[in-house]
């Protein structure tokens, strides 16, 4: 079974997300959109989302890190089961939406890792 097939997104929090987005746009040329991030399209049709959000909240919980990486996977259900069997800390919650299927695991250093199975055809 393939596990991770690519990076779907990089998300991080900032004390002043508006100012930080502006810095990345001005100095690194990232085309920051009104929703707070940018979409990078690579060879073929794969896209990586880059986004800066407000510090606080519980989106990255139980991690206390100010970032979260989203990894593309082919079969989220099978991967989550394999991770559980390997003794990994897999969070019980999963999401299934128009954007695909999402699940989460916490790495040994306490970082929340998002796993994403894109919708069919993406």
Coordinates of C-alpha atoms in Angstrom, one line a residue:
X1 CA 0.0 0.0 0.0
X2 CA 1.3 3.5 -0.9
X3 CA 1.3 5.8 2.1
X4 CA 2.0 9.4 1.4
X5 CA 2.0 10.4 -2.3
X6 CA 2.7 14.2 -1.9
X7 CA 2.1 17.3 0.1
X8 CA -1.4 18.7 0.0
X9 CA -0.9 21.7 2.1
X10 CA 1.2 23.7 4.6
X11 CA -0.7 25.5 7.3
X12 CA 0.7 27.7 10.0
X13 CA -0.5 30.2 12.6
X14 CA 0.7 33.8 13.1
X15 CA 0.2 36.5 15.7
X16 CA -0.5 38.9 12.9
X17 CA -1.5 36.8 9.9
X18 CA -2.4 39.8 7.7
X19 CA 1.0 41.4 8.1
X20 CA 2.8 38.0 7.7
X21 CA 0.8 37.3 4.5
X22 CA 1.8 40.7 3.2
X23 CA 5.4 40.0 3.9
X24 CA 5.4 36.7 2.0
X25 CA 3.6 38.4 -0.8
X26 CA 6.0 41.4 -1.0
X27 CA 9.3 39.7 -0.4
X28 CA 8.7 36.1 -1.7
X29 CA 6.2 36.9 -4.4
X30 CA 3.5 34.4 -3.1
X31 CA 0.2 35.2 -4.7
X32 CA -1.8 35.4 -1.4
X33 CA -5.6 35.3 -2.0
X34 CA -8.3 36.9 0.1
X35 CA -9.0 33.6 1.9
X36 CA -5.5 33.8 3.4
X37 CA -3.3 31.6 1.3
X38 CA -2.2 30.5 -2.1
X39 CA -2.5 27.4 -4.2
X40 CA 0.7 26.1 -6.0
X41 CA 0.0 23.9 -9.0
X42 CA 2.8 21.5 -9.8
X43 CA 3.5 19.4 -12.9
X44 CA 0.3 17.6 -13.9
X45 CA -2.6 18.7 -11.8
X46 CA -1.4 18.3 -8.2
X47 CA -1.9 21.4 -6.0
X48 CA -0.3 22.3 -2.7
X49 CA -2.2 24.8 -0.5
X50 CA -0.2 27.3 1.6
X51 CA -2.1 29.2 4.3
X52 CA -1.5 31.5 7.3
X53 CA -4.2 31.7 9.9
X54 CA -4.7 33.4 13.2
X55 CA -2.9 32.0 16.3
X56 CA -5.0 30.2 18.8
X57 CA -8.0 28.1 18.3
X58 CA -8.0 24.3 18.3
X59 CA -7.5 23.5 14.6
X60 CA -4.1 22.1 15.3
X61 CA -5.0 20.5 18.6
X62 CA -3.9 18.4 20.3
X63 CA -0.5 19.7 19.0
X64 CA 0.9 23.0 20.3
X65 CA 3.0 23.5 17.2
X66 CA 2.1 26.6 15.1
X67 CA 2.0 24.6 11.9
X68 CA 0.5 21.5 10.4
X69 CA 1.5 19.6 7.2
X70 CA -1.2 18.0 5.0
X71 CA -0.1 14.9 3.1
X72 CA -1.9 13.4 0.1
X73 CA -2.7 9.7 0.4
X74 CA -4.4 7.2 -1.9
X75 CA -6.5 5.3 0.6
X76 CA -7.1 7.1 3.9
X77 CA -9.1 4.4 5.6
X78 CA -6.5 1.7 4.9
X79 CA -3.7 4.0 6.0
X80 CA -5.4 5.0 9.3
X81 CA -6.0 1.4 10.1
X82 CA -2.4 0.5 9.4
X83 CA -1.2 3.4 11.6
X84 CA -3.4 2.2 14.4
X85 CA -2.1 -1.3 14.1
X86 CA 1.5 0.1 14.2
X87 CA 0.7 1.8 17.5
X88 CA 0.5 5.4 16.2
X89 CA -1.7 8.0 17.9
X90 CA -4.5 8.2 15.3
X91 CA -7.2 10.7 16.2
X92 CA -10.8 9.3 16.1
X93 CA -12.3 12.1 14.1
X94 CA -12.3 12.0 10.3
X95 CA -14.0 14.3 7.8
X96 CA -15.5 13.5 4.4
X97 CA -16.5 16.6 2.4
X98 CA -16.5 17.9 -1.2
X99 CA -12.8 18.5 -0.8
X100 CA -12.0 14.9 0.0
X101 CA -11.5 12.7 3.1
X102 CA -9.4 13.9 6.0
X103 CA -7.8 12.1 9.0
X104 CA -5.2 12.9 11.5
X105 CA -2.3 11.3 13.3
X106 CA 0.1 12.8 15.9
X107 CA 3.8 12.2 15.4
X108 CA 6.2 11.2 18.3
X109 CA 7.0 14.9 18.9
X110 CA 3.4 15.8 19.3
X111 CA 2.8 17.4 15.9
X112 CA -0.6 16.9 14.4
X113 CA -0.3 15.6 10.8
X114 CA -3.2 15.8 8.4
X115 CA -3.8 13.0 5.9
X116 CA -5.9 13.9 2.9
X117 CA -7.4 11.6 0.2
X118 CA -8.5 13.9 -2.6
X119 CA -11.9 13.4 -4.3
X120 CA -11.9 10.9 -7.1
X121 CA -10.3 12.3 -10.3
X122 CA -8.0 14.8 -8.5

